[in-house]
Short mmCIF file of C-alpha atoms and ligand atoms in Angstrom, two decimals:
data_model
loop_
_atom_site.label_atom_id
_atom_site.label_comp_id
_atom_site.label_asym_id
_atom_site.label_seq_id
_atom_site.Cartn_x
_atom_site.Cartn_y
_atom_site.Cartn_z
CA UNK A 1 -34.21 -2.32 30.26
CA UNK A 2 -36.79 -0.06 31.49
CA UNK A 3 -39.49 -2.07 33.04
CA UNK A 4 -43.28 -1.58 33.72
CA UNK A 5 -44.36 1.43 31.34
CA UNK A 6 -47.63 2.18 30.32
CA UNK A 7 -47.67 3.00 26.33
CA UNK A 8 -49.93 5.66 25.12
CA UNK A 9 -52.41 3.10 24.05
CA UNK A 10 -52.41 1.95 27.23
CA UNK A 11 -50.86 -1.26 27.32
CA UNK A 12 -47.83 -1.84 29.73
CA UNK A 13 -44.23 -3.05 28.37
CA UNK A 14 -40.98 -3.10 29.65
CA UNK A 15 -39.35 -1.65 27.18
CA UNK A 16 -35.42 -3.27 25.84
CA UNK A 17 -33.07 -1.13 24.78
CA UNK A 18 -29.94 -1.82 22.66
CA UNK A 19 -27.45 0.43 21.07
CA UNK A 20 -29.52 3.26 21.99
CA UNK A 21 -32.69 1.89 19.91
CA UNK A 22 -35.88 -0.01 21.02
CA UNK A 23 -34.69 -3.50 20.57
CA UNK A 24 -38.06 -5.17 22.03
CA UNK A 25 -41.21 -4.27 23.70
CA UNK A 26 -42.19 -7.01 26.19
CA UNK A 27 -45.04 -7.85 28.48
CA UNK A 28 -44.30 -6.25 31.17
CA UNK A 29 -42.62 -7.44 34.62
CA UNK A 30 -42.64 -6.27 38.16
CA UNK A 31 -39.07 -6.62 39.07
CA UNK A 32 -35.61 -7.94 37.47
CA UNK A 33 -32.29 -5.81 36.42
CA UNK A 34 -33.05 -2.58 34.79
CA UNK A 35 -35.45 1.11 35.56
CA UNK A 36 -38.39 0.26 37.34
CA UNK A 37 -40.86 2.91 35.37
CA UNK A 38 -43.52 1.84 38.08
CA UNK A 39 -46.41 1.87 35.40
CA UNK A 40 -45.38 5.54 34.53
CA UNK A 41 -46.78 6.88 30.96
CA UNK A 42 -44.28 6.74 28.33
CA UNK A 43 -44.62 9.30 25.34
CA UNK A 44 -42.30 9.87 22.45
CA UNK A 45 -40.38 12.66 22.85
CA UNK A 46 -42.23 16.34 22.95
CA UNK A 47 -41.71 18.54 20.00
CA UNK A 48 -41.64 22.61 19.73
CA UNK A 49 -42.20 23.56 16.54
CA UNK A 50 -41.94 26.99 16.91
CA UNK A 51 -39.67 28.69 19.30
CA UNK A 52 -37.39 31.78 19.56
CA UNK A 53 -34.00 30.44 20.80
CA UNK A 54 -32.54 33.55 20.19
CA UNK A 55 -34.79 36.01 21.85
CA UNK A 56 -34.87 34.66 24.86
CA UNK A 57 -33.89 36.79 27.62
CA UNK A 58 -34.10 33.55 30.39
CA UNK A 59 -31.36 33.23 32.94
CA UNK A 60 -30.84 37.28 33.08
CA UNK A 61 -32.12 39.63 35.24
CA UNK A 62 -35.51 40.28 34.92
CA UNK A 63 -36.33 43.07 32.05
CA UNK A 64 -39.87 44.80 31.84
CA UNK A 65 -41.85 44.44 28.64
CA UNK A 66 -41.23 48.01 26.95
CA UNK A 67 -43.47 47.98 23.68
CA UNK A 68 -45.19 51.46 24.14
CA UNK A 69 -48.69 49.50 22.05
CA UNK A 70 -50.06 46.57 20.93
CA UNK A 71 -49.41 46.42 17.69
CA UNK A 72 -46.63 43.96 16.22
CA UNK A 73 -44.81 47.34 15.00
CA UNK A 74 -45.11 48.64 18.76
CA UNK A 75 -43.13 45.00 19.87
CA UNK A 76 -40.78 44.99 16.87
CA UNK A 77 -39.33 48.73 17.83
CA UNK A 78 -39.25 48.02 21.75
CA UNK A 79 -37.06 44.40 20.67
CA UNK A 80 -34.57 46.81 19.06
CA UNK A 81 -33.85 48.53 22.00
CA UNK A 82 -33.16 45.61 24.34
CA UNK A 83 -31.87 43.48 21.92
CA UNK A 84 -29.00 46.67 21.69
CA UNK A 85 -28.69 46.76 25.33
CA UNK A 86 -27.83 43.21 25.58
CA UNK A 87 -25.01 42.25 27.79
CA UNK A 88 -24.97 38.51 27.37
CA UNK A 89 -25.24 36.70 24.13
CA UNK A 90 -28.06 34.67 22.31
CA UNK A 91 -25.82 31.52 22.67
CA UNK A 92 -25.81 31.84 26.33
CA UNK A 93 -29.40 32.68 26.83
CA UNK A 94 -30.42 30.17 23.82
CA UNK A 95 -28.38 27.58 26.12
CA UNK A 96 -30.37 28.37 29.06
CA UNK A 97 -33.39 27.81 27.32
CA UNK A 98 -32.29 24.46 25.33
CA UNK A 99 -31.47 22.92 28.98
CA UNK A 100 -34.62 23.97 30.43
CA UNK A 101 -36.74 22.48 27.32
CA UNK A 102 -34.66 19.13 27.33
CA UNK A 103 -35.22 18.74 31.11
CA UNK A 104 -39.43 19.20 29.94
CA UNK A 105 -38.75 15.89 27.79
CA UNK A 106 -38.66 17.63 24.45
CA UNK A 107 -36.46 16.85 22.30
CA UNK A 108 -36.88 18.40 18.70
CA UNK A 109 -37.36 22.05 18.33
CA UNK A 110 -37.91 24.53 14.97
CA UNK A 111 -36.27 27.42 15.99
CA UNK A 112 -37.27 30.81 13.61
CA UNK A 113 -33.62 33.24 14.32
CA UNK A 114 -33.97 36.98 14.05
CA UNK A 115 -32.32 38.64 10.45
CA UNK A 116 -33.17 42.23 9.66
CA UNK A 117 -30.21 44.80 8.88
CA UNK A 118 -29.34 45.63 12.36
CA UNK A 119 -28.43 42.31 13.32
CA UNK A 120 -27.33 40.91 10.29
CA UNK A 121 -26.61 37.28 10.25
CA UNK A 122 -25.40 37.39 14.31
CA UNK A 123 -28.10 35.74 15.99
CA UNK A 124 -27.84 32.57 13.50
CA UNK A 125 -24.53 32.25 13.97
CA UNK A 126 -25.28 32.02 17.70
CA UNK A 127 -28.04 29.91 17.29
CA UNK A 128 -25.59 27.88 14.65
CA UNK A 129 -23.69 27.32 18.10
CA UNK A 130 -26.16 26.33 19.90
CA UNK A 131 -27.13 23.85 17.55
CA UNK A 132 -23.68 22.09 17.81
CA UNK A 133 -23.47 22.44 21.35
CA UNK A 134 -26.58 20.00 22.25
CA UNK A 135 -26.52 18.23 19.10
CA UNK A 136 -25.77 14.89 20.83
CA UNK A 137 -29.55 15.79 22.96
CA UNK A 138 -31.50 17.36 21.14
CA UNK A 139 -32.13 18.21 17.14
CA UNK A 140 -32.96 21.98 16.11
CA UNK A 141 -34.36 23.13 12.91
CA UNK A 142 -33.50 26.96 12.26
CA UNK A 143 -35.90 29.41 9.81
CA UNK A 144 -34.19 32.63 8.66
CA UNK A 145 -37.25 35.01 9.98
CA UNK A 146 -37.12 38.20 8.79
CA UNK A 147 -38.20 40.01 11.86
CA UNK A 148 -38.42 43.52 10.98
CA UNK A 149 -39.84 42.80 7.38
CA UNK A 150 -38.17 42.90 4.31
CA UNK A 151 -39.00 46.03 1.98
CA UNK A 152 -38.80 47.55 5.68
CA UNK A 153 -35.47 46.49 6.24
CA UNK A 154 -33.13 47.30 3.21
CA UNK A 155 -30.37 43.98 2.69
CA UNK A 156 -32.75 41.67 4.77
CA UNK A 157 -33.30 39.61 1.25
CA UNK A 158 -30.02 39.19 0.66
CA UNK A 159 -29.42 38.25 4.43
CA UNK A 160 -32.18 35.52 4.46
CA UNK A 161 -30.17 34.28 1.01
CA UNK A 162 -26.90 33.79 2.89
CA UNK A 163 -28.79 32.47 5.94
CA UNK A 164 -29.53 29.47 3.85
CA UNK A 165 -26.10 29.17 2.61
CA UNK A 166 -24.87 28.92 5.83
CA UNK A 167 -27.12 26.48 7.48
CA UNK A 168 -30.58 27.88 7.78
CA UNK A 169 -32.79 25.03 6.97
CA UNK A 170 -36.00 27.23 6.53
CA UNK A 171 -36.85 30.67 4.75
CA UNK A 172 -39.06 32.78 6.90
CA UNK A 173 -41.40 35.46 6.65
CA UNK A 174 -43.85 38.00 8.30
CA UNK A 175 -47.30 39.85 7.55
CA UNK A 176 -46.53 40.44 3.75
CA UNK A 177 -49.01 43.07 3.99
CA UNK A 178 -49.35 44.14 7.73
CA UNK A 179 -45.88 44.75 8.12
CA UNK A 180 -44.54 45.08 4.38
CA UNK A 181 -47.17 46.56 2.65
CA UNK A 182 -46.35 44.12 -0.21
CA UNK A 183 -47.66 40.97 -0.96
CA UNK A 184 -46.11 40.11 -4.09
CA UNK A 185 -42.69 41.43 -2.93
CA UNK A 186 -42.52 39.47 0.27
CA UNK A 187 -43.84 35.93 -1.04
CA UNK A 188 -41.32 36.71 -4.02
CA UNK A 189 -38.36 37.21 -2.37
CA UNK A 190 -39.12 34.10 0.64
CA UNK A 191 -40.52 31.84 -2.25
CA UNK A 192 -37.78 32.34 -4.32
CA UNK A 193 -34.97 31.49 -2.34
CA UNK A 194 -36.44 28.37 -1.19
CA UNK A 195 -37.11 27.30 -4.95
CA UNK A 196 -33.43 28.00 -5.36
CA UNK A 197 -31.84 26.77 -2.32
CA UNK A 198 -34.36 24.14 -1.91
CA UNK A 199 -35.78 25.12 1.32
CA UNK A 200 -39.09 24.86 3.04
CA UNK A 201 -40.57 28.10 4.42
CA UNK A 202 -42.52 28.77 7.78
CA UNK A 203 -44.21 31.92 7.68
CA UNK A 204 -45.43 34.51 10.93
CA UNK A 205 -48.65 35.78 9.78
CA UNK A 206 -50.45 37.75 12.42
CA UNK A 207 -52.88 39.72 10.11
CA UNK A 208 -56.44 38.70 10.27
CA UNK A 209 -59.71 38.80 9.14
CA UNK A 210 -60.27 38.27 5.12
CA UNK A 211 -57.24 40.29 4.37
CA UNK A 212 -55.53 37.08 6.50
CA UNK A 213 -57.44 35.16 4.93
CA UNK A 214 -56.30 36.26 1.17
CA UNK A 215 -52.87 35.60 2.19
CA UNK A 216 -53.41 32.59 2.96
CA UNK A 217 -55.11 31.27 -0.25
CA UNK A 218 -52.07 32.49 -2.00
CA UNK A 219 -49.10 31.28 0.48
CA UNK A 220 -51.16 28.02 -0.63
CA UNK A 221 -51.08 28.76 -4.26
CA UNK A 222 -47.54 29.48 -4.66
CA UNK A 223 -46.72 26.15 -2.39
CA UNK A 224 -48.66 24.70 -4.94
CA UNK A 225 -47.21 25.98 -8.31
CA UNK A 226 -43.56 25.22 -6.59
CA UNK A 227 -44.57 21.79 -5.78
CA UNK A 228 -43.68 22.61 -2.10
CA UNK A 229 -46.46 20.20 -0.65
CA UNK A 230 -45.80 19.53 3.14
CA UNK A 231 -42.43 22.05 2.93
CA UNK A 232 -44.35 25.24 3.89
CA UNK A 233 -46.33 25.92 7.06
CA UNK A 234 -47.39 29.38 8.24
CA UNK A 235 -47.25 30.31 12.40
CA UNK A 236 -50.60 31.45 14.00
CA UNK A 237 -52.35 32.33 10.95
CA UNK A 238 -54.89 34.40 13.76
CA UNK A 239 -57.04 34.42 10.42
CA UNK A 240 -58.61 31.20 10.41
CA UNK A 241 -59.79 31.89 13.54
CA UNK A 242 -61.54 35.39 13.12
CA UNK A 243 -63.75 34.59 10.17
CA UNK A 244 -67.09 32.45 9.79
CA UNK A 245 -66.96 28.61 9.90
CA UNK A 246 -67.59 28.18 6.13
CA UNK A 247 -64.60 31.06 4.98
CA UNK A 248 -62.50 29.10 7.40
CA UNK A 249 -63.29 25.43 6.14
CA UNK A 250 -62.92 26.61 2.89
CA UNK A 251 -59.88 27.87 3.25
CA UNK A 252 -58.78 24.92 5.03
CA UNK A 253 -59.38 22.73 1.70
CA UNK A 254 -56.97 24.87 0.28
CA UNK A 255 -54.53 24.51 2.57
CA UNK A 256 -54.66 20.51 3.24
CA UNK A 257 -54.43 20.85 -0.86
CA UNK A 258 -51.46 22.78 -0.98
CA UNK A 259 -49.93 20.68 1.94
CA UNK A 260 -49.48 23.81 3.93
CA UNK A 261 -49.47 23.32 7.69
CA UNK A 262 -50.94 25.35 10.77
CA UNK A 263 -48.66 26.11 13.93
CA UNK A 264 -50.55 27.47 16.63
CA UNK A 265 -49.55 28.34 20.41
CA UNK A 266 -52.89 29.14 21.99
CA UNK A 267 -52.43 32.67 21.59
CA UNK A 268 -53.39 34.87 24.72
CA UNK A 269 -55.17 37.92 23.33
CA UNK A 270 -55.83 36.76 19.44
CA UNK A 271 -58.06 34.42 18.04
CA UNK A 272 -57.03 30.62 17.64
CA UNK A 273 -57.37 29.13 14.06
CA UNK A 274 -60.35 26.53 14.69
CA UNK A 275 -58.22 23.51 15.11
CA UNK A 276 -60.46 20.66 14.62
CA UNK A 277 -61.70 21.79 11.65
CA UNK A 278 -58.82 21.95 10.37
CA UNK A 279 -57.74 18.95 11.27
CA UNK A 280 -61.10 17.40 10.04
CA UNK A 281 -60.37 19.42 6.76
CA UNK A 282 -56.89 17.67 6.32
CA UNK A 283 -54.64 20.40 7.37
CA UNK A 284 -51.51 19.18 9.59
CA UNK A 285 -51.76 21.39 12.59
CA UNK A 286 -48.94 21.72 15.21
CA UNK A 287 -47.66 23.67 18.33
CA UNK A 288 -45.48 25.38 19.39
CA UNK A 289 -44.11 27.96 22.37
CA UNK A 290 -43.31 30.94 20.37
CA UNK A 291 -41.87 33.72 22.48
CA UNK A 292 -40.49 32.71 25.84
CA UNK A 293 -39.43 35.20 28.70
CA UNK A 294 -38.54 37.64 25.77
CA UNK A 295 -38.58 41.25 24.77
CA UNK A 296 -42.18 39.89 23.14
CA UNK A 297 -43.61 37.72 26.02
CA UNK A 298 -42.92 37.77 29.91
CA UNK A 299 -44.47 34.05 29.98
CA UNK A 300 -43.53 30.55 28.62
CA UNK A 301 -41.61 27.99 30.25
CA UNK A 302 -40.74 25.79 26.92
CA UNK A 303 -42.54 22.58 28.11
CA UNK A 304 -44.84 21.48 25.59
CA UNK A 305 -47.09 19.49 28.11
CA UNK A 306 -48.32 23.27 29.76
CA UNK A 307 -48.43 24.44 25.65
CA UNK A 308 -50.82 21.46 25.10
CA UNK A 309 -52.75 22.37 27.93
CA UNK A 310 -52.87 26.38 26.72
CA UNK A 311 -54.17 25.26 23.38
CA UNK A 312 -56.68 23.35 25.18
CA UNK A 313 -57.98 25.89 27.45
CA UNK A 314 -58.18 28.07 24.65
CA UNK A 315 -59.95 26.15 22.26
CA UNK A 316 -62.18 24.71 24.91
CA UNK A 317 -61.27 21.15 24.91
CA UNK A 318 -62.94 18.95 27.43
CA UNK A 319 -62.77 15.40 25.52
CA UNK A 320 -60.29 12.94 25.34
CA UNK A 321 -60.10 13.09 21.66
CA UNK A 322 -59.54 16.92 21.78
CA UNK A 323 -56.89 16.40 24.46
CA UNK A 324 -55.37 14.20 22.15
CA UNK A 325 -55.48 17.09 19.34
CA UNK A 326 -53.61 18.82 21.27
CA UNK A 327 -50.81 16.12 22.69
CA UNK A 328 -50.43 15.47 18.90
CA UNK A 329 -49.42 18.85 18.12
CA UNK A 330 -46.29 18.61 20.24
CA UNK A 331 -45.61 15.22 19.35
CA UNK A 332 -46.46 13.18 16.30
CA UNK A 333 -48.09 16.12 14.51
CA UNK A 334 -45.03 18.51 14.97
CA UNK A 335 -42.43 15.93 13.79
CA UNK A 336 -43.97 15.15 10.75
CA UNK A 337 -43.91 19.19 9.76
CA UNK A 338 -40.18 18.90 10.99
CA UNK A 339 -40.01 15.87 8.67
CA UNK A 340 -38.58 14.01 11.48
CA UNK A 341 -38.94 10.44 10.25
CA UNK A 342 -37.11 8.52 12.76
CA UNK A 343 -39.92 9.42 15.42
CA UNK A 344 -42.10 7.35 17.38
CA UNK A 345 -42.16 4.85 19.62
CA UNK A 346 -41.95 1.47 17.99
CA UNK A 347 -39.87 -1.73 17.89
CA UNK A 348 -36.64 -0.59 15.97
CA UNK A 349 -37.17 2.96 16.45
CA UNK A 350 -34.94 5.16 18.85
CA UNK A 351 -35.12 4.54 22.21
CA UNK A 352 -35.95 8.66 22.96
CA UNK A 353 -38.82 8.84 25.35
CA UNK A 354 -40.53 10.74 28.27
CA UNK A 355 -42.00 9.38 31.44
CA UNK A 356 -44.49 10.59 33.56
CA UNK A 357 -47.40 9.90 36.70
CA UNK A 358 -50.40 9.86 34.36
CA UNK A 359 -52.99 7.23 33.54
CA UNK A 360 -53.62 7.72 30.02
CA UNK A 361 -52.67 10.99 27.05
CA UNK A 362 -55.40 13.19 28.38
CA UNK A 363 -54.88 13.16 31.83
CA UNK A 364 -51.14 13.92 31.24
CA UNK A 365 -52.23 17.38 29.15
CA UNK A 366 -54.49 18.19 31.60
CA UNK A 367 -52.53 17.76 34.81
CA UNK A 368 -49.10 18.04 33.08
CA UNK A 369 -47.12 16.31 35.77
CA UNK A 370 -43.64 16.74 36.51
CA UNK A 371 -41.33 14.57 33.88
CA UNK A 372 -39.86 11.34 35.88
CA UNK A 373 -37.51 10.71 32.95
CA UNK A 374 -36.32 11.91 29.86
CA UNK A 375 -34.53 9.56 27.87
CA UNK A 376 -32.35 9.77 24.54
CA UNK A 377 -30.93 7.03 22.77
CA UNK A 378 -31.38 4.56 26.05
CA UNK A 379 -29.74 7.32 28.44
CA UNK A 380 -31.10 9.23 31.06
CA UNK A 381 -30.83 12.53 30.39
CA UNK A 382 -33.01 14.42 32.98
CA UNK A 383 -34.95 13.09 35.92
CA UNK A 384 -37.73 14.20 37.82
CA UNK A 385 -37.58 17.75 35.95
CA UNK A 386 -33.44 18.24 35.96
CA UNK A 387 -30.97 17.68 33.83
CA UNK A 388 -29.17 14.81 34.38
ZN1 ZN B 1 -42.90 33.41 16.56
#
């Protein structure tokens, strides 16, 4: 039994637990056998649907950002050279980052996995370990992401084909033109082998402006003439979010058409897809971390609270229902584009939650306080911010 928590809607339960499922919500009681939650705001578990388990560099000795520019060429070239100088492997440093993430009360993750023909398939085979490691905590989806492109990387095709076969769940992708140079080749090669392996796709698209923008319109065709409806999202899409109001909303039509979804992180430096439109449009739009501590990004921490609160601040939420947005992203929003159906928390449904000091949604995004509990399945598996 944990007693005395205040739902998101802001009633207060104790909330029963049996065989690691929520076997009743009841009104709620100041003492008696169980946790005392001491009114504490109960969420469903946080969700990161888009992170870079294998990049991370957390838990080693610190190592200075070396891309010599800013370009995504610049950070792909500089990720070579550390990811060759690596001493410690991806499922050690993937660990790390799992533990730290669980102990931040999330506990679903999309995970995109570095292929390109220098690596080969060794960083999802790592991140295949990882997996099975903390499968009893925590569930992680993996995309086959072609990082260094795929006419630009001779073999990555066939790579991102066998990635699948071995237990890839996702087909990735990356600026078909920016970094290709080929549309058509790039949404060939990642479209067809999720028609034939019958995958979903999340793609990285950086490029921006109306070139962006034409991607876009036909990543949302194809999903359409595949009958891939809520299978494909694309990550950042920096697009939407450099373009006038009516090329965007139009655009979003398309995509809430298609079923194609939006991941955003609050990017730093490039413009943020306008999320309430889209939302008001139709499109699902999610969040994620993206690049933590890594040959890509010095910052990032993994908890999804502090994301929340970066897409926020950058999209200059002050209301409640915009701090909502923005919970929703890393909770309900996210597992639905993870297709996470046993999610929530309800009568019957699985007794995974987080607890923290917070009166209601928004003040926990804004203040992001530290996690009292994170539970799974009815056991506590961190407290106050540690791992249990
Ligand atoms: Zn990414």
């Amino acid at each position: 039994m944990f007693r005395n928590a205040t739902l998101p809607d802001g009633g207060t339960h104790d909330i029963e637990v049996e065989d690691g499922r929520i076997a009743a919500l009841l009104p709620a009681t100041k003492s008696g056998p169980g946790i005392d939650l001491g009114g504490a705001l109960v969420m469903p578990p946080l969700v990161d649907g888009h992170i870079h388990l294998d990049k991370t560099l957390l838990g080693l000795p610190w190592i200075p950002n070396q891309a010599k520019g800013n370009a995504v060429s610049d950070r792909i070239a500089a990720e070579r050279k550390v990811r060759a100088a690596r001493t410690v492997s991806e499922t050690e440093t993937g660990s790390n980052l799992v533990r730290q993430v669980v102990a931040s009360g999330t506990l679903h993750m999309r995970s995109h996995v570095d292929i390109d023909n220098q690596l080969g398939l060794k960083n999802l085979h790592a991140i295949l370990e990882v997996r099975e490691r903390f499968k009893d905590l925590v569930t992680i989806e993996i995309v086959a992401f072609p990082q260094s492109g795929i006419a630009r990387s001779p073999g990555t095709a066939e790579l991102l084909d066998r990635a699948i076969a071995e237990g890839a769940d996702l087909v990735g992708g990356l600026d078909p033109v920016g970094i290709d140079g080929d549309l058509d080749g790039h949404l060939d090669t990642i479209f067809g082998i999720a028609a034939r392996r019958g995958a979903g796709l999340d793609i990285h698209l950086h490029d921006g402006g109306e070139g962006g923008i034409a991607q876009i319109l036909v990543i949302a065709a194809r999903t359409r003439a595949l009958g891939l409806k809520g299978k494909v999202a694309i990550s950042h899409a920096f697009a939407l979010g450099s373009v006038p109001a009516d090329v965007a909303a139009r655009t979003a039509d398309a995509l809430a058409e298609a079923g194609v979804a939006i991941m955003s992180h609050g990017p730093g430096a490039a413009p943020m897809p306008p999320l309430p439109l889209l939302r008001a449009h139709g499109v699902e739009v999610f969040g994620g971390s993206d690049n933590i501590r890594d040959a890509w990004s010095p910052f990032g921490n993994g908890d999804m609270l502090d994301r929340a609160m970066t897409i926020g601040y950058r999209g200059n939420f002050r209301h409640d229902h915009e701090l909502q947005l923005a919970y929703e992203m890393v909770t309900s929003a996210a597992a639905r584009v993870l297709g996470l159906d046993d999610y929530g928390l309800r009568v019957g449904g699985p007794a995974d939650f987080v607890a923290v000091d917070a009166q209601s949604i928004a003040e926990a995004v804004a203040a992001r306080p530290r996690r009292k509990l994170v539970v799974k399945a009815g056991r506590v598996v961190a407290r106050e911010g540690v791992l249990a």
